XYZ file of C-alpha atoms in Angstrom:
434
model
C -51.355 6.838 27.844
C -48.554 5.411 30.705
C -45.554 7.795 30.444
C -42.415 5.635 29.644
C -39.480 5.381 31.930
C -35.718 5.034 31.340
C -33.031 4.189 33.474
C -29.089 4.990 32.810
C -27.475 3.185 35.072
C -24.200 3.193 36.535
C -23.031 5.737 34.487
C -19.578 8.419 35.360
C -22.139 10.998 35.155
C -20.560 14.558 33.838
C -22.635 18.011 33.834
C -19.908 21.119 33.083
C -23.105 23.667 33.816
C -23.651 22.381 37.441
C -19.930 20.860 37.949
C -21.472 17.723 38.578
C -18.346 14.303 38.437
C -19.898 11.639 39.831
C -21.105 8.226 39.648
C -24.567 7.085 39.646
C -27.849 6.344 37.875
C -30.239 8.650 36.077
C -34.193 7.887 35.985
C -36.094 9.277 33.192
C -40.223 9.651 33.132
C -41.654 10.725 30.187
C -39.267 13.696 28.515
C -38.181 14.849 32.171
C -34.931 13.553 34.213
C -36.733 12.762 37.641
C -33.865 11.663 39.742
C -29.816 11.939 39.543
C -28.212 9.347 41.459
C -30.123 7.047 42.142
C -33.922 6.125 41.077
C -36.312 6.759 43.314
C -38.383 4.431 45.012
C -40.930 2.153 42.742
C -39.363 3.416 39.744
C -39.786 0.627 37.070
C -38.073 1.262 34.032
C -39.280 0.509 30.694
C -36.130 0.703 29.310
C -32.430 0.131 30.795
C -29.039 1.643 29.645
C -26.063 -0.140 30.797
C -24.101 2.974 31.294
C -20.918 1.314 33.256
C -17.646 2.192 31.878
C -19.519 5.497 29.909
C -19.748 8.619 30.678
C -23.415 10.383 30.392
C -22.747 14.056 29.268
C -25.413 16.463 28.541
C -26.000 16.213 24.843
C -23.783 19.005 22.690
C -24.268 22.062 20.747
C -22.461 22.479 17.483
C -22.860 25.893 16.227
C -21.825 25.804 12.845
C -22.897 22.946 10.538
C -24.237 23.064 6.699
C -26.874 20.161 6.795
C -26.696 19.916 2.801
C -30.468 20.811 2.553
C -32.562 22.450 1.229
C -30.757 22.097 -2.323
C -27.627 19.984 -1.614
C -29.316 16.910 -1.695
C -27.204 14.809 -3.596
C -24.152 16.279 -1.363
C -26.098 15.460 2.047
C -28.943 13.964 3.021
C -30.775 15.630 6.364
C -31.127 12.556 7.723
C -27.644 10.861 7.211
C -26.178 14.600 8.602
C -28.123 14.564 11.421
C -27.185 10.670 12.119
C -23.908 11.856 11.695
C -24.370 14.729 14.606
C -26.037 11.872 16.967
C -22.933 9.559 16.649
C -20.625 12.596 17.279
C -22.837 13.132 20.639
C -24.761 16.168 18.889
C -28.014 16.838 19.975
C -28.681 19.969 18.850
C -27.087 21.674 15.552
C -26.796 25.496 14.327
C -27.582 25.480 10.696
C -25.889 28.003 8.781
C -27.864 29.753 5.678
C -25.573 29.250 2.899
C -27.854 26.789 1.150
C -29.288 26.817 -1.759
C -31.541 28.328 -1.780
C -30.523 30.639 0.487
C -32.495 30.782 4.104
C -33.700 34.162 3.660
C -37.158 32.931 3.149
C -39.770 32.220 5.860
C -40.923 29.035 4.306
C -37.426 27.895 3.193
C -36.653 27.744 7.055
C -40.063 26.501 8.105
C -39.671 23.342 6.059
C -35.998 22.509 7.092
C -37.751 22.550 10.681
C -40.508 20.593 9.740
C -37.954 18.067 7.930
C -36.117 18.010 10.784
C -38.789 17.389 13.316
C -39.999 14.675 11.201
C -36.638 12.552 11.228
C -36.772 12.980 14.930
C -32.799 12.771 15.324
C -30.595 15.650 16.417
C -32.487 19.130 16.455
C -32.146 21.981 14.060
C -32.027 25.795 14.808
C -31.388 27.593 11.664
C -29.552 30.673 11.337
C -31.478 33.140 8.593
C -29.606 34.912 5.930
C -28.104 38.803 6.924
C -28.543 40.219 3.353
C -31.420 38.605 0.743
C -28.876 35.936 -0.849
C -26.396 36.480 1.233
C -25.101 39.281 -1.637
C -24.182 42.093 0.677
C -26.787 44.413 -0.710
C -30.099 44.637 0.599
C -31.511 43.599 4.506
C -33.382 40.621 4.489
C -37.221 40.180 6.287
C -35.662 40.170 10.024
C -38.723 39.785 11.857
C -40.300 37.309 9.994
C -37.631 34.783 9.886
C -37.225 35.525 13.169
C -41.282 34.518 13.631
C -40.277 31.191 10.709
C -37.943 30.042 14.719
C -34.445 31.196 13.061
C -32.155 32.407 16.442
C -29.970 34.606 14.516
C -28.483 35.785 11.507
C -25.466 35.363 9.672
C -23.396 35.605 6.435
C -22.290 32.511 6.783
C -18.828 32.556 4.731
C -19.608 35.668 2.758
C -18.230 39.230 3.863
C -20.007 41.898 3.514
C -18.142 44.603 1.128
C -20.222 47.491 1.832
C -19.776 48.715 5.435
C -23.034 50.850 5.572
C -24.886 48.080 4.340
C -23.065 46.437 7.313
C -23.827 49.064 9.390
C -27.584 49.308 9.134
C -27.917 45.380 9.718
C -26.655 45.800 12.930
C -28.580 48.944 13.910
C -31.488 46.811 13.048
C -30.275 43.596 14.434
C -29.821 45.512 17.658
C -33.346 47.754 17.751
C -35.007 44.357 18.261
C -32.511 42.324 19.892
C -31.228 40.188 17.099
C -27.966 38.504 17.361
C -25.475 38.652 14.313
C -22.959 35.953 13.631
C -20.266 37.041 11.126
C -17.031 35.505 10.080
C -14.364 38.037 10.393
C -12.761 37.806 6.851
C -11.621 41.471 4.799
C -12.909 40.543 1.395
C -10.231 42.142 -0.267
C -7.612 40.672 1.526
C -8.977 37.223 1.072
C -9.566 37.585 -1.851
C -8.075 34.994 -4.005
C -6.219 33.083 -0.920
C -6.574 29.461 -0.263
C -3.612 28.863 2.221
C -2.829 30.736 5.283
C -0.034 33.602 4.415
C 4.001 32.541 5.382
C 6.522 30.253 4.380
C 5.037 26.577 4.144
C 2.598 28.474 1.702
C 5.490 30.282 0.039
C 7.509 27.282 -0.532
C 4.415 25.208 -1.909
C 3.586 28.138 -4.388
C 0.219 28.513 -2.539
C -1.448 32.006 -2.281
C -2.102 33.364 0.849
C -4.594 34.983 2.857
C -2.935 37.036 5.742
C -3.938 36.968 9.419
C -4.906 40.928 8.815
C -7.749 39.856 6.875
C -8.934 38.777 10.056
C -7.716 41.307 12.259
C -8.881 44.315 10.069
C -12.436 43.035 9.858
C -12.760 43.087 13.265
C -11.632 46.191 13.925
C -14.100 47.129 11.781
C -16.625 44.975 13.488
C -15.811 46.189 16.497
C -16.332 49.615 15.740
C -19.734 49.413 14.446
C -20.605 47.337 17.860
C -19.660 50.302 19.700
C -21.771 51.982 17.658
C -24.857 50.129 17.238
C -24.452 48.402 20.791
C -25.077 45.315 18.550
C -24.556 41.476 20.045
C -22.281 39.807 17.577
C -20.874 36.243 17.532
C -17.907 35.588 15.869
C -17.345 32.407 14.185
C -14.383 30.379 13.246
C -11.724 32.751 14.171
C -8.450 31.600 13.493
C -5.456 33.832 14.378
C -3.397 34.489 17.245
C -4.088 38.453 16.859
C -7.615 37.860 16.508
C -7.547 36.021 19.570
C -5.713 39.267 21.236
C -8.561 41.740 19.643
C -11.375 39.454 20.822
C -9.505 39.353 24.410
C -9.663 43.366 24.253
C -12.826 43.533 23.250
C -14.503 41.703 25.441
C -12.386 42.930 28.495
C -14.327 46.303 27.164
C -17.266 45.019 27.795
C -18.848 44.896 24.036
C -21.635 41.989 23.679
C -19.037 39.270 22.138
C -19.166 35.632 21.575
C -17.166 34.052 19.207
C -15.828 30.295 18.521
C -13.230 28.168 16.610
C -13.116 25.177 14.285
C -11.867 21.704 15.177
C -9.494 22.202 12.280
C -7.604 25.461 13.589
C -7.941 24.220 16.971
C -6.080 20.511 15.987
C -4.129 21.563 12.867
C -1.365 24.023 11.298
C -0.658 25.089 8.279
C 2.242 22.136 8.131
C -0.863 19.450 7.776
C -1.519 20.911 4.528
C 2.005 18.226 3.670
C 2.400 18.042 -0.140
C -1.133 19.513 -0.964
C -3.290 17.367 0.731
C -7.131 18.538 -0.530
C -8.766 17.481 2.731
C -6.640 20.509 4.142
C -7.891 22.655 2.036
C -10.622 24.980 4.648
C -12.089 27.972 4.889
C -10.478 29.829 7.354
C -7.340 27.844 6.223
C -5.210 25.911 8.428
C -2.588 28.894 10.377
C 0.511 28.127 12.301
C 1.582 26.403 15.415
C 1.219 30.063 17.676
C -1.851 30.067 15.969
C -2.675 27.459 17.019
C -1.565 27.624 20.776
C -3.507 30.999 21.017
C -6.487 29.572 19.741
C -6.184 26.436 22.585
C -5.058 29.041 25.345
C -8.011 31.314 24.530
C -10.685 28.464 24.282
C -9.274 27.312 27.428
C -9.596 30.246 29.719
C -13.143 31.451 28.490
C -12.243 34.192 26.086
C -12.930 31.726 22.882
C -16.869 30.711 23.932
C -16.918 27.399 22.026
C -15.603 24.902 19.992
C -17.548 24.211 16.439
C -17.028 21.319 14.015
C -17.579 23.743 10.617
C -19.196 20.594 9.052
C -19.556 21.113 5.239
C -20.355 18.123 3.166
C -18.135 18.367 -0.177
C -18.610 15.364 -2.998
C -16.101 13.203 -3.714
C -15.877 15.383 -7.152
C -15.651 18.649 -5.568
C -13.118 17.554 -3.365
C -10.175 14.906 -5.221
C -8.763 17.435 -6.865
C -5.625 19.931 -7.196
C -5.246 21.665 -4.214
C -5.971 24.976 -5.368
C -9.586 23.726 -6.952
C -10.724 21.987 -4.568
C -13.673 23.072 -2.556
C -12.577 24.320 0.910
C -14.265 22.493 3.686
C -14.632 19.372 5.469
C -17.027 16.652 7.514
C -16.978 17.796 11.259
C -20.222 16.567 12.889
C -19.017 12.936 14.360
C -15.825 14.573 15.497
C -16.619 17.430 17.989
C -16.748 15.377 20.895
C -13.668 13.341 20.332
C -11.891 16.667 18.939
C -13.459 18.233 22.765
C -11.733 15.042 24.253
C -8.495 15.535 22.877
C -7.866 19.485 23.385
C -8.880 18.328 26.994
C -5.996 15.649 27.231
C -3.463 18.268 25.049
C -4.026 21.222 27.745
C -4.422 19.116 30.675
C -8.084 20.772 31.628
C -10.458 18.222 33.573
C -13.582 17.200 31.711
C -15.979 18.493 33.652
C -14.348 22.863 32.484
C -13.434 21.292 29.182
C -16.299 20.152 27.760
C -18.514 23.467 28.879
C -16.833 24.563 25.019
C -19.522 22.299 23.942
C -22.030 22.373 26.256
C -23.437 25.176 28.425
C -21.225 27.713 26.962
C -21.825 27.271 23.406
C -25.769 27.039 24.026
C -25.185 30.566 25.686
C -23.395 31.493 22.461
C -26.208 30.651 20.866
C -28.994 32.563 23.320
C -30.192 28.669 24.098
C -30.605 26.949 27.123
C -28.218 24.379 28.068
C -28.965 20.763 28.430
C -28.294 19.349 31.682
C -28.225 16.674 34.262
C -30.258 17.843 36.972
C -33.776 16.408 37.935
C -36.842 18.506 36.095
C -34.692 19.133 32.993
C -34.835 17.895 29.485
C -33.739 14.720 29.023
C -31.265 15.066 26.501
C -27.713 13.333 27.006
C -24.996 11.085 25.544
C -23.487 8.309 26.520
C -20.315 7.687 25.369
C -16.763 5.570 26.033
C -13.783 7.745 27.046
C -11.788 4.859 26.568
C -12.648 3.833 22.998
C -10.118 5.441 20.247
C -10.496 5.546 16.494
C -9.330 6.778 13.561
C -12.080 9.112 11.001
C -11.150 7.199 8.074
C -14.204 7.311 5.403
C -14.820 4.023 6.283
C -15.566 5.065 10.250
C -17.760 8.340 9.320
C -21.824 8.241 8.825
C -22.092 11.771 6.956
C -22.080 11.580 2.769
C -19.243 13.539 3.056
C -16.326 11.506 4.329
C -13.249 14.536 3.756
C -11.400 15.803 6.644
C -7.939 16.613 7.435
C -8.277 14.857 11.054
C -8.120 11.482 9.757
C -4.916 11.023 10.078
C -5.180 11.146 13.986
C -5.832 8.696 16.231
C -8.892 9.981 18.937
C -10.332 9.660 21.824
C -14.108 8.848 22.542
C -16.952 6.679 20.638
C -20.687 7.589 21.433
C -22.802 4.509 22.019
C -26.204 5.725 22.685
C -27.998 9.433 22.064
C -30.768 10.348 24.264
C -33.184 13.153 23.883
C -36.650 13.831 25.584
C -36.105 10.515 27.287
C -36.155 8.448 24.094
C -32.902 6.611 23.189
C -32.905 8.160 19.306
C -29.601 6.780 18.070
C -27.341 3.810 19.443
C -24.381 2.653 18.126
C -25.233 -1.391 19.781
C -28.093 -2.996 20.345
C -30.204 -1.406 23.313
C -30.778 -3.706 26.243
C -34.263 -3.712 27.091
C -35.079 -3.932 29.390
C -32.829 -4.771 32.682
């Protein structure tokens, strides 16, 4: 069977891994870039993408996203989520294990991957459960969800109470070189809180959950890494001192990666205005230093990467009182743009800011990064810097339409996903060929 060939042409071509800014063309053969550039000689394309005015990016990691299956169905659809990543210039998504059931079964995670595969859209690596149900209590079967292709494992939004329990995870996690990913969130601290802890939340009556809730679970964390020598990843941190512990931490050398939400990252507690639901998040929404930490630190390396914390909430779960509404929000079509914009609010070129969703968050992840360079993977975006919108319900793919950001107006529309050299999602009709 002939091996079909793709051409991208006359793309701004952008690779943060390799520091490539340039323009020029990009031949694909098969599921392998062959030339960057310019095609080489006799190739004949099959298939031609008018890349001028776009830039081609290597596709993007998003590292924490709840995919509504298995048993959220009605909430989220795999295939509408992962249409959703594609258009948001995802290519490959972290699933987190808070499902339901819970991914602490081999076969649970083997058929999201099969699912997955199937749809042939964005790809899936699933994050297995820490504790059997996620209930703190007892280990769950490592090795074999490991074996079922799971690349780490995590509590997803649900602390652990008992620190030896804690404790032995990560002396087993580390014996065989698993990576933990843990939100750092004191359960008794939290407990009960549903806005961030000061005065907006005083004067709206809202109860609050204190930036020590983050700060004393990592101390805690900490300490058991220097203990267990265990690799941790931190997700969604959210406070200015956390940022200063993480700083600390890693300046001490401990195995540390961590990363932030596009909600902390854009937003302050002030966007919650008069009790606006689609504010309500877990972490919640902290204030403006906050908020400048969080930027600074993602900036200058010490925050790995930048996540979109998708969670797909029904309309039900979601329109009511701000106290009971579900916490959480759609993400997936809005990392890049939300990447775009923290690179026009701090001033960084493209080419260092994007790495927060490239190559660095892949390393995050212990995956390798996608990239522009001839004999890798053919998986990249193409997408119009120039092109601004606004994520009104009406503009998202996901089932879950909720998020606090649609009140801005950003930067960047994807028109075409790419990966193993077929074109897998386009927002236009795909000329074909030139």
């Amino acid at each position: 069977m002939s091996t079909t060939q793709l051409l991208i042409r006359g793309g701004h071509l952008i690779d943060p891994l390799r520091g490539l800014d340039a323009e020029g063309d990009i031949a694909i053969a098969g599921e392998r870039i062959v030339a960057v550039g310019k095609p080489p000689e006799g190739f004949v394309p099959d298939q031609t993408l008018d890349a001028r005015g776009l830039i081609v990016l290597p596709g993007l990691i998003d590292l924490c996203a709840r995919l509504g299956e298995p048993g959220y169905e009605h909430e989220g659809m795999l295939e509408t989520e992962l249409n959703a990543a594609l258009a948001g210039g995802v290519t490959r998504v972290v699933c987190s294990p808070d499902t339901d059931p819970v991914l602490d079964e081999p076969s649970l995670v083997e058929m999201l991957r099969w699912r997955a595969r199937r749809l042939k859209r964005a790809r899936v690596y699933p994050l297995g459960a820490l504790t059997k149900g996620l209930k703190g209590e007892r280990l769950s079967e490592m090795a074999e969800l490991t074996r079922a292709s799971c690349i780490g494992f995590s509590q997803a939004d649900t602390p652990i109470t008992d620190t030896k329990v804690l404790y032995s995870a990560m002396q087993y996690a580390s014996t065989f070189g698993y990576k933990v990913w843990l939100r750092a969130q004191d359960a008794s601290l939290s407990r009960g809180g549903i806005a961030a802890s000061g005065a907006y939340a005083q004067r709206l009556g809202l109860s609050g959950v204190p930036a020590m809730a983050e700060t004393v679970a990592l101390h805690t964390l900490f300490e058991l890494m220097r203990g267990t020598g265990c690799a941790v990843h931190v997700s969604k941190l959210s406070s200015a001192a956390g940022v200063a512990l993480v700083r600390q931490a890693k300046a001490e050398g401990l195995p540390l990666t961590c990363d932030v939400s596009i909600n902390n990252l854009m937003l302050t507690d002030l966007d919650i205005g008069y009790f606006d639901a689609r504010a309500r998040l877990d972490p919640p929404l902290r204030h403006s230093r906050d908020r400048d930490a969080l930027r600074a630190a993602l900036a200058d390396g010490t925050i790995d990467a930048l996540c979109s914390d998708h969670t797909p909430i029904s309309a039900d779960d979601k329109t009511q009182t701000f106290a009971d509404a579900a916490p959480g929000a759609t993400g997936l079509e809005l990392l890049l743009s939300t990447a775009l914009q923290f690179a026009a609010d701090t001033r960084l070129p493209l080419v260092q800011a994007l790495g927060c969703v490239g190559h660095r968050a892949a390393w995050a992840a212990g995956l390798p990064p996608a990239a522009l360079e001839v004999g890798a993977a053919a998986e990249c975006i193409l997408f119009d810097p120039q092109a601004h919108w606004r994520a009104t319900p009406d503009a998202l793919q996901s089932q879950s339409r909720h998020t606090p950001l649609a009140e801005l107006e950003l930067p960047g529309r994807v028109r075409h996903a790419v990966i193993d050299g077929r074109v897998v999602w386009s927002a236009q009709p795909v000329a074909n060929p030139a």
